[in-house]
mmCIF file of C-alpha atoms in Angstrom:
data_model
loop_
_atom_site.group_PDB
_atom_site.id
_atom_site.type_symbol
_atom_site.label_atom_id
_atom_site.label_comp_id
_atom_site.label_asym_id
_atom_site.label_seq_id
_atom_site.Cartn_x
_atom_site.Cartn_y
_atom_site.Cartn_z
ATOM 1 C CA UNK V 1 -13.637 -21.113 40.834
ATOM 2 C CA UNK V 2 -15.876 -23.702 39.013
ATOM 3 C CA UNK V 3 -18.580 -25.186 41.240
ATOM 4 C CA UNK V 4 -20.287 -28.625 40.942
ATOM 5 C CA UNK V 5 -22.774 -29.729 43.348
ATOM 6 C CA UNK V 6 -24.247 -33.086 43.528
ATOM 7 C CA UNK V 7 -27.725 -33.538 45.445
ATOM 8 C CA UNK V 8 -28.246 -35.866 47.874
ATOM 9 C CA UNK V 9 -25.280 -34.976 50.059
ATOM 10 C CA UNK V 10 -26.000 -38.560 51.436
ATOM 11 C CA UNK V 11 -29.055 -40.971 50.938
ATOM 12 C CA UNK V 12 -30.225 -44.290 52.871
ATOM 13 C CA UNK V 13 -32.743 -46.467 50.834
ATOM 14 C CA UNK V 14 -33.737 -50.369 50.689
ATOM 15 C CA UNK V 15 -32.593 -52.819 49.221
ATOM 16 C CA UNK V 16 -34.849 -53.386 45.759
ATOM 17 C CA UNK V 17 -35.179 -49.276 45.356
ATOM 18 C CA UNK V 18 -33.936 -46.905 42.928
ATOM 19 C CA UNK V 19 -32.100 -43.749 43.842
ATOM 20 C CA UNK V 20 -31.215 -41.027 41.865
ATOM 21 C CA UNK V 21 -28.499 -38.829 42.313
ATOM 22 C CA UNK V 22 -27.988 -35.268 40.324
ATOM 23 C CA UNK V 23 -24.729 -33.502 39.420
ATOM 24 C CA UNK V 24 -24.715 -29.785 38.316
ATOM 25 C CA UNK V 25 -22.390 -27.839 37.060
ATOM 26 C CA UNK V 26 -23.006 -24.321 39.014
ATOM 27 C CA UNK V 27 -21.582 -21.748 36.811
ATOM 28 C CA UNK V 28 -20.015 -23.697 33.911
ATOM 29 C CA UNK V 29 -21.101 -25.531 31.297
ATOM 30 C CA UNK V 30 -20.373 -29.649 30.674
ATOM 31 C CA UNK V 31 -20.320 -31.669 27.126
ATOM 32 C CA UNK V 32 -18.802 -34.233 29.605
ATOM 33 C CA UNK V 33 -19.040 -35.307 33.083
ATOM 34 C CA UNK V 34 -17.427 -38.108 35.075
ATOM 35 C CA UNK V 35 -18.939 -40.245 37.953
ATOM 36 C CA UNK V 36 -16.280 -41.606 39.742
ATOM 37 C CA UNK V 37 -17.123 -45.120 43.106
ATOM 38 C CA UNK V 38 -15.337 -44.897 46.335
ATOM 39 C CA UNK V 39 -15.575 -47.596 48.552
ATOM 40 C CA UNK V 40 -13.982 -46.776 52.294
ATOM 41 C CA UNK V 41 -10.085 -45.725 52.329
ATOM 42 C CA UNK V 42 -9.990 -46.628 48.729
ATOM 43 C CA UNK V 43 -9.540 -44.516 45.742
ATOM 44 C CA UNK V 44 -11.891 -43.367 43.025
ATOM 45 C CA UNK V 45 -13.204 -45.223 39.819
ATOM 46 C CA UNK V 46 -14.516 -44.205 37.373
ATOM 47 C CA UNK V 47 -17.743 -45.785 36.595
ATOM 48 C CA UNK V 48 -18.856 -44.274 33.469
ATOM 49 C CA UNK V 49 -18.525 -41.195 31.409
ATOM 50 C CA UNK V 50 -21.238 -38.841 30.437
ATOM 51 C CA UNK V 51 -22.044 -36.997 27.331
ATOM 52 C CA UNK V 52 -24.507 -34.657 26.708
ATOM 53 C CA UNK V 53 -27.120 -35.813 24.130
ATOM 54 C CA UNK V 54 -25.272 -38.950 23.858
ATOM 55 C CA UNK V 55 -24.926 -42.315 25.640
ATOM 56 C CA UNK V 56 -22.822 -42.667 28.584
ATOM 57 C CA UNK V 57 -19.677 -44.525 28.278
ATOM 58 C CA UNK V 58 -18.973 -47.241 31.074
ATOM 59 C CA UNK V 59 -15.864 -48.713 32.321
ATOM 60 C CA UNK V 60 -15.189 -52.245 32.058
ATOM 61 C CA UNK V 61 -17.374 -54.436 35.054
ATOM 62 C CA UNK V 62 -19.790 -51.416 35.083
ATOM 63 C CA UNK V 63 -23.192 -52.756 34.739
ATOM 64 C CA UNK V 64 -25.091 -50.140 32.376
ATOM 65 C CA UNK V 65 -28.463 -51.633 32.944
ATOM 66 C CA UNK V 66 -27.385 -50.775 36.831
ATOM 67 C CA UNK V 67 -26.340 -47.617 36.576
ATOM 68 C CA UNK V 68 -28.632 -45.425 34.313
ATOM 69 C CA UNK V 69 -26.673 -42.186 33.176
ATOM 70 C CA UNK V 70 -28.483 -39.326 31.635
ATOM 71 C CA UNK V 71 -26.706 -36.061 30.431
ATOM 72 C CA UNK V 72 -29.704 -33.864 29.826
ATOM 73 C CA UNK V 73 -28.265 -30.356 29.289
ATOM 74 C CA UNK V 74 -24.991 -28.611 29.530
ATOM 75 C CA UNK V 75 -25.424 -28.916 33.483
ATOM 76 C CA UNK V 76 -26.567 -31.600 34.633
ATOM 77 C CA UNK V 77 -26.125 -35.181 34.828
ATOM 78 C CA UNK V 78 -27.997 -37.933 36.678
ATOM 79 C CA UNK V 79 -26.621 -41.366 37.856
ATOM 80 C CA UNK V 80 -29.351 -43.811 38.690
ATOM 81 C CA UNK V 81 -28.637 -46.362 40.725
ATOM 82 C CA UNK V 82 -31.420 -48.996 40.140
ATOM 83 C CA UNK V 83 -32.745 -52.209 42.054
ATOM 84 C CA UNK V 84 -30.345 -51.381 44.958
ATOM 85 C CA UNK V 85 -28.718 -53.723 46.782
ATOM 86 C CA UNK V 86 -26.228 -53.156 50.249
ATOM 87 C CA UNK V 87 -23.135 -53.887 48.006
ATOM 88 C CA UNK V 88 -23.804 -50.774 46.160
ATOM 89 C CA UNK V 89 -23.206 -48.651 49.335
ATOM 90 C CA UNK V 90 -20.253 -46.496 48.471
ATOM 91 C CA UNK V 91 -19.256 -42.828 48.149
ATOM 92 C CA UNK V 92 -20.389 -41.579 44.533
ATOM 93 C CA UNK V 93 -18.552 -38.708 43.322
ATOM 94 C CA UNK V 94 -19.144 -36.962 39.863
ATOM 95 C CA UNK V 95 -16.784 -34.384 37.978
ATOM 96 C CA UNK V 96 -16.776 -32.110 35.405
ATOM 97 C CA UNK V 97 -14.268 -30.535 33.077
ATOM 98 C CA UNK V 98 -15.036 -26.641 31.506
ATOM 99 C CA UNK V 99 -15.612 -26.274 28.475
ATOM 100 C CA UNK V 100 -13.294 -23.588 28.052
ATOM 101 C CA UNK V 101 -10.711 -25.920 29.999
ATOM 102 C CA UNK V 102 -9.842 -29.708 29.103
ATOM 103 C CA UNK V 103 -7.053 -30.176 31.503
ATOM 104 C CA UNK V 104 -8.815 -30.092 34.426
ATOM 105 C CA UNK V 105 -12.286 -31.371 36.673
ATOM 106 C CA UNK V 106 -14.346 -30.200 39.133
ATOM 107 C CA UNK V 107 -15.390 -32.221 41.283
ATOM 108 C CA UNK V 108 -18.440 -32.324 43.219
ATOM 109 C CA UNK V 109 -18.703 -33.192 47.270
ATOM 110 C CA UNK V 110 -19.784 -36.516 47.087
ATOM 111 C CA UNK V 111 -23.097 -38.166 47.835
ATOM 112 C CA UNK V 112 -23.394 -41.127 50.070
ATOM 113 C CA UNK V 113 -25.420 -43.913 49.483
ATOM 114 C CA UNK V 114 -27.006 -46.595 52.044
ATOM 115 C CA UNK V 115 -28.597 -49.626 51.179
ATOM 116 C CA UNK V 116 -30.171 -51.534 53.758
ATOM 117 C CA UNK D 1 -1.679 -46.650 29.298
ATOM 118 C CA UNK D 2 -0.984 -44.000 32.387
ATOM 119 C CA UNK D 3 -0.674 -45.136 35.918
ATOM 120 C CA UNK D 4 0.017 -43.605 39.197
ATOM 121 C CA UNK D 5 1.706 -45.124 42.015
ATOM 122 C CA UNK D 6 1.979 -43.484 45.573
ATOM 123 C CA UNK D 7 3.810 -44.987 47.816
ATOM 124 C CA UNK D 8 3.106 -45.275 51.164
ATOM 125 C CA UNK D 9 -0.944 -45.029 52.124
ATOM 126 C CA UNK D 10 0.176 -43.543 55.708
ATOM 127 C CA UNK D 11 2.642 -40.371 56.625
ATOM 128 C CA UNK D 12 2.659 -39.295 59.510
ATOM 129 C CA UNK D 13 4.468 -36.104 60.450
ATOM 130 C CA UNK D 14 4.508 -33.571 63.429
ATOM 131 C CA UNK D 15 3.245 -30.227 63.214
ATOM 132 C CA UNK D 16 5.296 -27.872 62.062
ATOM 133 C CA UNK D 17 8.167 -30.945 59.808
ATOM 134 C CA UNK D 18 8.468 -31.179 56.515
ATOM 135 C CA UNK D 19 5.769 -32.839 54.427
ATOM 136 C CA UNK D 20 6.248 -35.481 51.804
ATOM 137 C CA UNK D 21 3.966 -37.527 49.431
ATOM 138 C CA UNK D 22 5.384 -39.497 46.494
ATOM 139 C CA UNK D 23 3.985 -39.975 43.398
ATOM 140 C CA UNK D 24 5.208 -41.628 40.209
ATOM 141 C CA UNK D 25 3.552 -41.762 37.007
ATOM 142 C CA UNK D 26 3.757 -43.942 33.661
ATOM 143 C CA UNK D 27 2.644 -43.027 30.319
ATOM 144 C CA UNK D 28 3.405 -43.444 26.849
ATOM 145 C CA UNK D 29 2.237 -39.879 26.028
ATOM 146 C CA UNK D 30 3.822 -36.791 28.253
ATOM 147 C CA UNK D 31 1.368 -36.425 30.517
ATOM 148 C CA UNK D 32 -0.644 -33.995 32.638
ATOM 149 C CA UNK D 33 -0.251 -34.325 36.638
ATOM 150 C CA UNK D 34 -2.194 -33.261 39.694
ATOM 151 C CA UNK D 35 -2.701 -33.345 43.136
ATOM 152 C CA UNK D 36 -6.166 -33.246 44.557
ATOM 153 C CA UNK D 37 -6.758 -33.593 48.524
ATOM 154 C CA UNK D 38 -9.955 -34.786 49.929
ATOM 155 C CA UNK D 39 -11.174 -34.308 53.489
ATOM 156 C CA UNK D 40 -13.630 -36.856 54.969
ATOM 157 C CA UNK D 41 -16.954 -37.107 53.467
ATOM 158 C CA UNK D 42 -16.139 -34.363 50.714
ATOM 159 C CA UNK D 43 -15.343 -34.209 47.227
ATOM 160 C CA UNK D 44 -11.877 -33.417 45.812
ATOM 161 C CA UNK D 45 -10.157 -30.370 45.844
ATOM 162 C CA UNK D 46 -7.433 -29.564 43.312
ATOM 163 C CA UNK D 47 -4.091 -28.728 45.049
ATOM 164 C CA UNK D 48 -2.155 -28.019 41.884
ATOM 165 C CA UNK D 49 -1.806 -29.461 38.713
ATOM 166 C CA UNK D 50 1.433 -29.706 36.111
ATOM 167 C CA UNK D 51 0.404 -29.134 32.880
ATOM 168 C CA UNK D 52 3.746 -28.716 30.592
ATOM 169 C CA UNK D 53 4.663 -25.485 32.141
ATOM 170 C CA UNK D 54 7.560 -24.890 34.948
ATOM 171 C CA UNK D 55 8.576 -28.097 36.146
ATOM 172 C CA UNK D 56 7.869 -27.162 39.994
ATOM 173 C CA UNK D 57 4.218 -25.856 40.384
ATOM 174 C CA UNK D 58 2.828 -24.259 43.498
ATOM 175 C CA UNK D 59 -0.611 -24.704 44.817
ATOM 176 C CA UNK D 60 -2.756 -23.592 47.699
ATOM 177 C CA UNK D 61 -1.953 -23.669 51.377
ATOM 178 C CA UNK D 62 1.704 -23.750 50.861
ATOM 179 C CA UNK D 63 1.939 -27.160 48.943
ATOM 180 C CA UNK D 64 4.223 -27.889 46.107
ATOM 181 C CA UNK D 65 5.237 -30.406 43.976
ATOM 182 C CA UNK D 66 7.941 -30.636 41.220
ATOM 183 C CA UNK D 67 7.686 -32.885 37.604
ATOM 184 C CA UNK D 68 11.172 -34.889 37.718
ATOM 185 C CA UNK D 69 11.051 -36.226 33.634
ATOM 186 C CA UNK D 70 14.177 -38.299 34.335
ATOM 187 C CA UNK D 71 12.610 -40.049 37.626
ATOM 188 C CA UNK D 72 9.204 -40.168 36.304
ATOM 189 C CA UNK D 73 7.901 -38.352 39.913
ATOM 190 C CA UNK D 74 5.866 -35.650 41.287
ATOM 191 C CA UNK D 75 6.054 -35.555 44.731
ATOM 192 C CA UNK D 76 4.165 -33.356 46.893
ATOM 193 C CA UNK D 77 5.474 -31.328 49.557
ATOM 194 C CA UNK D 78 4.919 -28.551 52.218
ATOM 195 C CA UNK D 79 7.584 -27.456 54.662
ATOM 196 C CA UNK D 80 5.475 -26.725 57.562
ATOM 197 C CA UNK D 81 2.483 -28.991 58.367
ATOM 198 C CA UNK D 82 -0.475 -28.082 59.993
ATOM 199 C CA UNK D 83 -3.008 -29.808 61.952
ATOM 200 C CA UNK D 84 -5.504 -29.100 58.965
ATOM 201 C CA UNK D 85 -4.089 -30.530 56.239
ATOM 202 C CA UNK D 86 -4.576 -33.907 57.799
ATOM 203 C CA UNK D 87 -6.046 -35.730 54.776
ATOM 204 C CA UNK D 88 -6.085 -38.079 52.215
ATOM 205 C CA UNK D 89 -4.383 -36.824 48.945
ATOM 206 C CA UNK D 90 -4.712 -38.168 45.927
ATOM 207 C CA UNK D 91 -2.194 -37.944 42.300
ATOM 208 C CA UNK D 92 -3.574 -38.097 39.149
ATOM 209 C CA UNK D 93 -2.627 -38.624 35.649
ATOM 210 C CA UNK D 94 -3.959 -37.499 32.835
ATOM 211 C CA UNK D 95 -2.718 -37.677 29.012
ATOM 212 C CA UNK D 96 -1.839 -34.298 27.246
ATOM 213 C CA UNK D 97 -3.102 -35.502 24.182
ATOM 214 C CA UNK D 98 -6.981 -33.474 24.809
ATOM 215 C CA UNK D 99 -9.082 -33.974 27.323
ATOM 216 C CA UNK D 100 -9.200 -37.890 28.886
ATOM 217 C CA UNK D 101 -9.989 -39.195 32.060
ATOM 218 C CA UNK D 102 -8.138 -38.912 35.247
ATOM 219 C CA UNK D 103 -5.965 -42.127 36.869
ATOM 220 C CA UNK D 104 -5.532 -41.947 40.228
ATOM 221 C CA UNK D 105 -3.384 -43.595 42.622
ATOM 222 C CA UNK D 106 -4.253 -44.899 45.751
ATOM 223 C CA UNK D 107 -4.128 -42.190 47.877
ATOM 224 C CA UNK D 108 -2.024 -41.209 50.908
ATOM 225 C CA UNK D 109 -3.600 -40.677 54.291
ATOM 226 C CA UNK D 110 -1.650 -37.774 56.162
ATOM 227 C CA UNK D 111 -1.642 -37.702 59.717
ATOM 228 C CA UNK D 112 -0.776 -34.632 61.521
ATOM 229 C CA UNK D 113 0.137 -34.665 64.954
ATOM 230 C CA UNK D 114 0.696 -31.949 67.765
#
């Protein structure tokens, strides 16, 4: 099957720092990828869609100046979390649909973010 | 709009009984369904998915889950659990109309015990 990956698995920073975290689509290619929040025992949001050679585009309450989304190529999109702060601490999930299959995602495992 | 209510955020059931997860959906466009379950500290993994096919589906590790039209439900089930599918799992909506983004519900923690 599909594979995304996402890199960190998990990442502890301070508060005031900006982290970047990478999503790849393995063996597929992505116009479109999703990155999804999940706070503890909650389900996901989605934050923000990404496009490939286009802007991302954010949910309501998303702060776009926050979160910096770049869809560089067909496999990879970052989500940069900038000026950290401990409320951003979550679970940060991204997604990705085939090309050659809109009804469904892949999802990668997750990358955990600490803000102290 | 599509939505996705699943009731209950606990169910707890002994090895070996019947599973059950409910899910029901809104939305103004027939819709696309799936189940996803997610294990702690890991992404999602797709369980099955309904996609305007047969009305029940089957998915991995014996799950199941069957589009009701009239009742506006797909519920998940298994008829043996076992200890590993202990787990949150999570329905999703999606319109049929393209591609769009996923709506999940809130999620149903399984618990799984001897």
């Amino acid at each position: 099957g599909a594979v995304v990956s996402q890199h960190p698995s998990w990442v502890i920073c301070k508060s005031g720092t900006s982290v970047k975290i990478e999503c790849r689509s393995l063996d597929f290619q992505a116009t479109t990828m999703f990155w999804y929040r999940q706070f503890p025992k909650q389900s996901l949001m989605l934050m923000a869609t990404s496009n490939e050679g286009s802007k991302a585009t954010y949910e309501q309450g998303v702060e776009k100046d926050k979160f910096l989304i770049n869809h560089a190529s067909l496999t990879l999109s970052t989500l940069t979390v900038t000026s950290a702060h401990p409320e951003d601490s979550s679970f940060y999930i991204c997604s990705a649909p085939p090309l050659s299959s809109y009804n469904e995602q892949f999802f990668g495992p997750g990358t955990r973010l600490t803000v102290l | 709009a599509q939505s996705v209510t699943q009731l209950g955020s606990h169910v707890s059931v002994s090895e070996g009984a019947l599973v059950l997860l409910r899910c029901n959906y809104s939305s103004s466009v027939p819709p696309y369904l799936f189940w996803y379950v997610q294990y702690p500290n890991q992404g999602l993994q797709l369980l099955l998915k309904y996609t305007s096919a047969a009305t029940l589906v089957k998915g991995i590790n014996g799950f199941e889950a069957e589009f009701k039209k009239s009742e506006t439900s797909f519920h998940l089930t298994k008829p043996s659990a076992h200890m590993s599918d202990a787990a949150e799992y999570f329905c999703a909506v999606t319109p049929n109309t393209g591609f769009q983004k996923l709506v999940f519900g809130t999620g149903t923690r399984l618990l799984v015990s001897p």
